[in-house]
Short mmCIF file of C-alpha atoms and ligand atoms in Angstrom, two decimals:
data_model
loop_
_atom_site.label_atom_id
_atom_site.label_comp_id
_atom_site.label_asym_id
_atom_site.label_seq_id
_atom_site.Cartn_x
_atom_site.Cartn_y
_atom_site.Cartn_z
CA MET A 1362 163.04 -119.77 -131.22
CA SER A 1363 165.04 -122.41 -129.21
CA ALA A 1364 168.98 -120.73 -127.90
CA TYR A 1365 170.10 -123.98 -129.48
CA GLU A 1366 168.45 -122.64 -133.19
CA THR A 1367 169.81 -119.40 -132.60
CA GLU A 1368 173.30 -120.18 -132.01
CA ARG A 1369 172.67 -122.92 -134.94
CA ARG A 1370 170.95 -119.77 -136.80
CA ARG A 1371 174.66 -117.64 -136.02
CA MET A 1372 177.04 -120.86 -136.18
CA VAL A 1373 175.48 -120.97 -140.30
CA ASP A 1374 176.12 -117.48 -140.74
CA GLU A 1375 179.32 -116.62 -139.39
CA GLN A 1376 180.98 -119.55 -140.26
CA ILE A 1377 179.44 -121.70 -142.98
CA GLU A 1378 177.89 -118.28 -145.06
CA ALA A 1379 180.63 -116.20 -144.14
CA ARG A 1380 182.96 -119.27 -145.99
CA GLU A 1381 183.16 -120.38 -149.24
CA ILE A 1382 179.69 -122.69 -149.08
CA ALA A 1383 176.23 -121.09 -151.41
CA ASP A 1384 175.24 -123.97 -152.06
CA PRO A 1385 171.21 -123.57 -151.72
CA ARG A 1386 170.60 -126.73 -150.05
CA VAL A 1387 173.80 -127.40 -148.09
CA LEU A 1388 172.59 -123.47 -145.70
CA ALA A 1389 169.65 -125.17 -144.61
CA ALA A 1390 170.16 -128.01 -144.17
CA MET A 1391 172.93 -127.08 -141.66
CA ARG A 1392 170.16 -124.54 -140.48
CA GLN A 1393 168.21 -127.27 -140.20
CA VAL A 1394 169.87 -130.44 -138.31
CA PRO A 1395 169.63 -130.46 -134.60
CA ARG A 1396 173.85 -130.47 -134.41
CA HIS A 1397 173.29 -130.31 -130.13
CA GLU A 1398 171.59 -133.84 -130.73
CA PHE A 1399 174.67 -135.49 -131.89
CA VAL A 1400 176.78 -135.38 -129.28
CA PRO A 1401 177.11 -136.02 -125.33
CA ALA A 1402 175.39 -134.27 -122.90
CA ALA A 1403 178.63 -133.10 -121.25
CA GLU A 1404 179.14 -130.95 -124.67
CA ARG A 1405 176.10 -130.02 -125.71
CA ALA A 1406 176.82 -126.53 -124.91
CA HIS A 1407 179.48 -126.19 -126.88
CA ALA A 1408 178.23 -127.96 -130.25
CA TYR A 1409 177.61 -124.80 -133.00
CA GLU A 1410 181.35 -123.80 -131.91
CA ASP A 1411 183.69 -123.92 -134.68
CA ARG A 1412 185.54 -126.84 -134.05
CA PRO A 1413 184.90 -130.56 -133.27
CA LEU A 1414 185.00 -132.27 -130.39
CA PRO A 1415 184.63 -135.87 -128.30
CA ILE A 1416 182.16 -138.41 -129.10
CA GLY A 1417 183.82 -141.56 -126.52
CA GLU A 1418 185.81 -143.96 -127.89
CA GLY A 1419 188.55 -141.64 -128.93
CA GLN A 1420 186.55 -140.33 -132.33
CA THR A 1421 185.48 -136.91 -132.76
CA ILE A 1422 182.26 -135.14 -134.37
CA SER A 1423 183.64 -133.23 -137.64
CA GLN A 1424 183.89 -129.10 -137.60
CA PRO A 1425 180.74 -127.89 -138.99
CA TYR A 1426 182.21 -125.69 -141.69
CA ILE A 1427 183.89 -129.46 -143.01
CA VAL A 1428 180.97 -131.14 -142.25
CA ALA A 1429 179.43 -128.20 -145.40
CA LEU A 1430 182.44 -127.87 -146.86
CA MET A 1431 182.41 -132.18 -147.94
CA THR A 1432 178.11 -132.17 -148.62
CA GLN A 1433 179.00 -129.20 -150.77
CA LEU A 1434 181.93 -131.03 -152.57
CA ALA A 1435 179.84 -133.78 -151.89
CA GLY A 1436 177.26 -132.60 -154.96
CA VAL A 1437 173.96 -134.56 -153.01
CA GLY A 1438 170.50 -133.32 -155.40
CA ARG A 1439 167.03 -134.68 -153.63
CA GLY A 1440 167.41 -138.59 -154.95
CA ALA A 1441 170.71 -139.46 -154.45
CA ARG A 1442 172.09 -142.24 -152.61
CA VAL A 1443 175.63 -142.04 -151.03
CA LEU A 1444 177.70 -143.52 -149.48
CA GLU A 1445 179.01 -142.40 -145.93
CA VAL A 1446 182.52 -144.35 -144.07
CA GLY A 1447 182.66 -142.73 -140.56
CA THR A 1448 179.11 -142.38 -139.25
CA GLY A 1449 180.07 -141.28 -136.15
CA SER A 1450 177.75 -139.93 -134.46
CA GLY A 1451 175.48 -139.99 -137.44
CA TYR A 1452 175.31 -135.64 -137.99
CA GLN A 1453 177.60 -135.71 -140.87
CA ALA A 1454 174.41 -138.10 -142.93
CA ALA A 1455 172.44 -136.40 -141.19
CA VAL A 1456 173.32 -133.65 -142.87
CA LEU A 1457 173.67 -135.36 -145.91
CA ALA A 1458 169.76 -136.37 -144.93
CA ALA A 1459 168.19 -133.73 -145.05
CA CYS A 1460 170.14 -132.34 -148.55
CA GLY A 1461 167.30 -134.41 -149.82
CA ALA A 1462 169.67 -138.24 -150.08
CA GLU A 1463 170.09 -142.01 -149.41
CA VAL A 1464 172.31 -142.33 -147.01
CA TYR A 1465 174.09 -145.20 -146.72
CA SER A 1466 176.25 -144.76 -143.58
CA ILE A 1467 179.55 -147.67 -142.65
CA GLU A 1468 181.05 -146.41 -138.99
CA ILE A 1469 183.99 -149.40 -137.81
CA VAL A 1470 182.73 -148.70 -134.45
CA ASP A 1471 180.77 -151.16 -133.07
CA ALA A 1472 179.23 -148.85 -130.03
CA LEU A 1473 179.04 -145.13 -131.82
CA ALA A 1474 178.10 -147.36 -134.63
CA LYS A 1475 174.30 -148.11 -132.62
CA ARG A 1476 174.77 -145.34 -130.30
CA ALA A 1477 173.83 -143.46 -133.90
CA GLN A 1478 171.41 -145.71 -135.17
CA GLN A 1479 169.40 -144.73 -132.67
CA ASP A 1480 170.07 -141.11 -132.04
CA LEU A 1481 169.12 -140.56 -136.26
CA ALA A 1482 165.31 -143.08 -135.37
CA ARG A 1483 164.79 -140.90 -131.79
CA LEU A 1484 164.89 -138.16 -134.25
CA GLY A 1485 162.45 -139.64 -136.93
CA ILE A 1486 166.10 -138.46 -139.56
CA GLU A 1487 164.71 -142.40 -142.23
CA ASN A 1488 166.40 -141.57 -145.23
CA VAL A 1489 169.84 -142.77 -143.63
CA HIS A 1490 170.99 -147.21 -143.35
CA VAL A 1491 173.62 -147.21 -140.73
CA ARG A 1492 176.08 -150.04 -140.63
CA SER A 1493 178.58 -151.21 -138.03
CA GLY A 1494 181.57 -152.77 -140.20
CA ASP A 1495 184.76 -151.76 -141.76
CA GLY A 1496 184.04 -149.25 -145.10
CA TYR A 1497 186.92 -150.22 -146.67
CA ARG A 1498 184.93 -152.19 -149.45
CA GLY A 1499 182.28 -150.52 -149.39
CA TRP A 1500 178.40 -151.15 -148.75
CA PRO A 1501 178.51 -152.48 -152.67
CA GLU A 1502 175.20 -154.07 -152.27
CA ALA A 1503 173.37 -150.85 -152.23
CA ALA A 1504 175.82 -149.58 -154.99
CA PRO A 1505 176.93 -147.51 -157.30
CA PHE A 1506 176.71 -144.11 -155.90
CA ASP A 1507 175.82 -140.53 -156.78
CA ALA A 1508 178.32 -139.55 -153.92
CA ILE A 1509 181.34 -140.78 -151.43
CA VAL A 1510 182.08 -139.15 -148.43
CA VAL A 1511 184.73 -140.21 -146.07
CA THR A 1512 185.00 -138.45 -143.09
CA ALA A 1513 188.21 -140.71 -141.82
CA ALA A 1514 191.65 -140.22 -143.12
CA ALA A 1515 193.25 -143.03 -145.25
CA PRO A 1516 196.82 -143.77 -146.68
CA GLN A 1517 195.16 -143.94 -149.79
CA VAL A 1518 192.22 -143.89 -151.65
CA PRO A 1519 189.81 -147.29 -151.45
CA PRO A 1520 189.48 -148.35 -154.46
CA ALA A 1521 186.07 -150.12 -154.17
CA LEU A 1522 184.57 -146.51 -153.11
CA LEU A 1523 186.00 -145.06 -156.37
CA SER A 1524 184.50 -148.52 -158.11
CA GLN A 1525 181.16 -147.52 -156.62
CA LEU A 1526 181.22 -144.00 -158.38
CA ARG A 1527 178.56 -143.98 -160.98
CA THR A 1528 180.10 -141.95 -164.37
CA GLY A 1529 179.47 -138.21 -163.26
CA GLY A 1530 179.70 -139.64 -159.12
CA ARG A 1531 182.39 -137.82 -156.89
CA LEU A 1532 184.85 -139.43 -153.52
CA VAL A 1533 185.48 -136.76 -151.13
CA ILE A 1534 188.35 -138.19 -148.93
CA PRO A 1535 191.18 -136.97 -146.81
CA VAL A 1536 194.12 -138.75 -147.54
CA GLY A 1537 197.45 -138.73 -145.81
CA GLU A 1538 198.77 -140.36 -144.01
CA THR A 1539 200.00 -138.34 -140.83
CA TRP A 1540 197.92 -136.30 -138.75
CA HIS A 1541 200.19 -133.23 -140.49
CA GLU A 1542 200.05 -133.69 -144.43
CA GLN A 1543 196.25 -134.75 -145.26
CA THR A 1544 194.97 -133.11 -148.29
CA LEU A 1545 190.78 -132.94 -148.71
CA GLN A 1546 190.65 -134.52 -152.19
CA VAL A 1547 187.56 -135.22 -154.58
CA HIS A 1548 187.57 -138.01 -157.99
CA THR A 1549 184.67 -137.92 -160.14
CA ARG A 1550 184.75 -140.92 -161.83
CA THR A 1551 184.90 -139.52 -166.13
CA GLU A 1552 183.61 -142.16 -168.98
CA THR A 1553 187.74 -142.76 -169.29
CA GLY A 1554 189.20 -142.51 -165.90
CA PHE A 1555 189.15 -139.97 -162.58
CA ASP A 1556 189.74 -136.19 -161.64
CA VAL A 1557 191.27 -135.59 -159.15
CA GLN A 1558 190.75 -131.86 -157.19
CA ASP A 1559 192.97 -130.65 -154.18
CA VAL A 1560 191.21 -129.12 -152.04
CA VAL A 1561 192.52 -127.72 -148.38
CA PRO A 1562 194.76 -129.27 -146.04
CA VAL A 1563 192.50 -130.95 -143.29
CA ARG A 1564 193.15 -132.81 -139.45
CA PHE A 1565 190.39 -136.23 -139.70
CA VAL A 1566 191.20 -138.72 -137.39
CA PRO A 1567 193.19 -142.07 -139.34
CA MET A 1568 190.97 -144.19 -140.50
CA THR A 1569 191.49 -147.80 -139.72
CA GLY A 1570 190.71 -151.42 -140.44
CA ALA A 1571 192.25 -152.81 -143.76
CA VAL A 1572 193.33 -150.20 -145.26
CA ARG A 1573 196.48 -150.27 -142.91
CA GLY A 1574 196.35 -154.36 -144.25
CA LYS A 1575 194.39 -155.55 -140.07
CA PRO A 1576 192.05 -158.36 -141.64
C1 SAM B 1801 185.69 -138.22 -138.13
S1 SAM B 1801 185.08 -139.33 -137.20
C2 SAM B 1801 182.76 -139.33 -138.45
C3 SAM B 1801 182.67 -137.89 -138.26
C4 SAM B 1801 181.36 -138.44 -137.69
N1 SAM B 1801 180.77 -138.84 -140.34
C5 SAM B 1801 180.26 -137.32 -137.75
O1 SAM B 1801 179.42 -136.77 -138.59
O2 SAM B 1801 179.95 -137.36 -136.58
C6 SAM B 1801 185.27 -140.20 -138.85
C7 SAM B 1801 184.50 -142.54 -138.25
O3 SAM B 1801 185.34 -142.53 -138.66
C8 SAM B 1801 185.46 -144.13 -138.46
N2 SAM B 1801 186.66 -144.92 -139.40
C9 SAM B 1801 187.62 -144.81 -138.78
N3 SAM B 1801 187.85 -146.54 -139.95
C10 SAM B 1801 186.79 -146.84 -140.01
C11 SAM B 1801 186.45 -148.01 -141.69
N4 SAM B 1801 187.24 -148.39 -142.14
N5 SAM B 1801 185.51 -148.26 -141.67
C12 SAM B 1801 184.06 -147.65 -141.31
N6 SAM B 1801 184.28 -146.73 -140.06
C13 SAM B 1801 185.78 -146.83 -139.63
C14 SAM B 1801 185.74 -143.94 -137.43
O4 SAM B 1801 185.11 -145.15 -135.54
C15 SAM B 1801 184.72 -142.25 -136.44
O5 SAM B 1801 183.79 -142.85 -136.08
#
């Protein structure tokens, strides 16, 4: 077993399974996906630590526990169609793909979208489609989705994302105006509307673009 694999197993035992993550599919995906392959070379030694890491362009790869929690909340099974807004490094998309999902992921910073695409291809991960652009309007051609995971904090929930969920589908999104007032929410589409659940306080980088009134 490689040193990275040993560290990854310890990460899952101590940071993920020891907290409230129990979904076997999520635990298996977190044990499988090589997080060190999604961070810059200078950060590799820290890849399995309990924190976010810089990935360039002022952005971050989320803390492993938060990736596992969002994946569990999305409730994705084999063959699920999942939209991610905020590809970043591509790691969260790879974890969703390892759960058996077909993943559509949008990243607003073109350089990050290109690098994630290259890294996912280099690792042979084929069930992730990356697009460069603003995720505010979702990915209508690929909708409806069983789950949508937003990995940047929005001041309010983008209406297009709600409309691209199938009935029973879940939108997992950090909502809040400021760094200090964000809540991870799950919006589940029902026959008649949406059920909203507040999960935990979180700290994500802000969602940019049209959600802030920019063209
Ligand atoms: C916390 S980072 C993403 C972490 C990523 N999921 C990963 O696994 O590495 C948030 C990402 O959202 C992107 N982002 C912010 N606003 C966006 C928008 N409107 N559309 C698409 N991506 C956006 C940022 O550029 C950043 O890369």
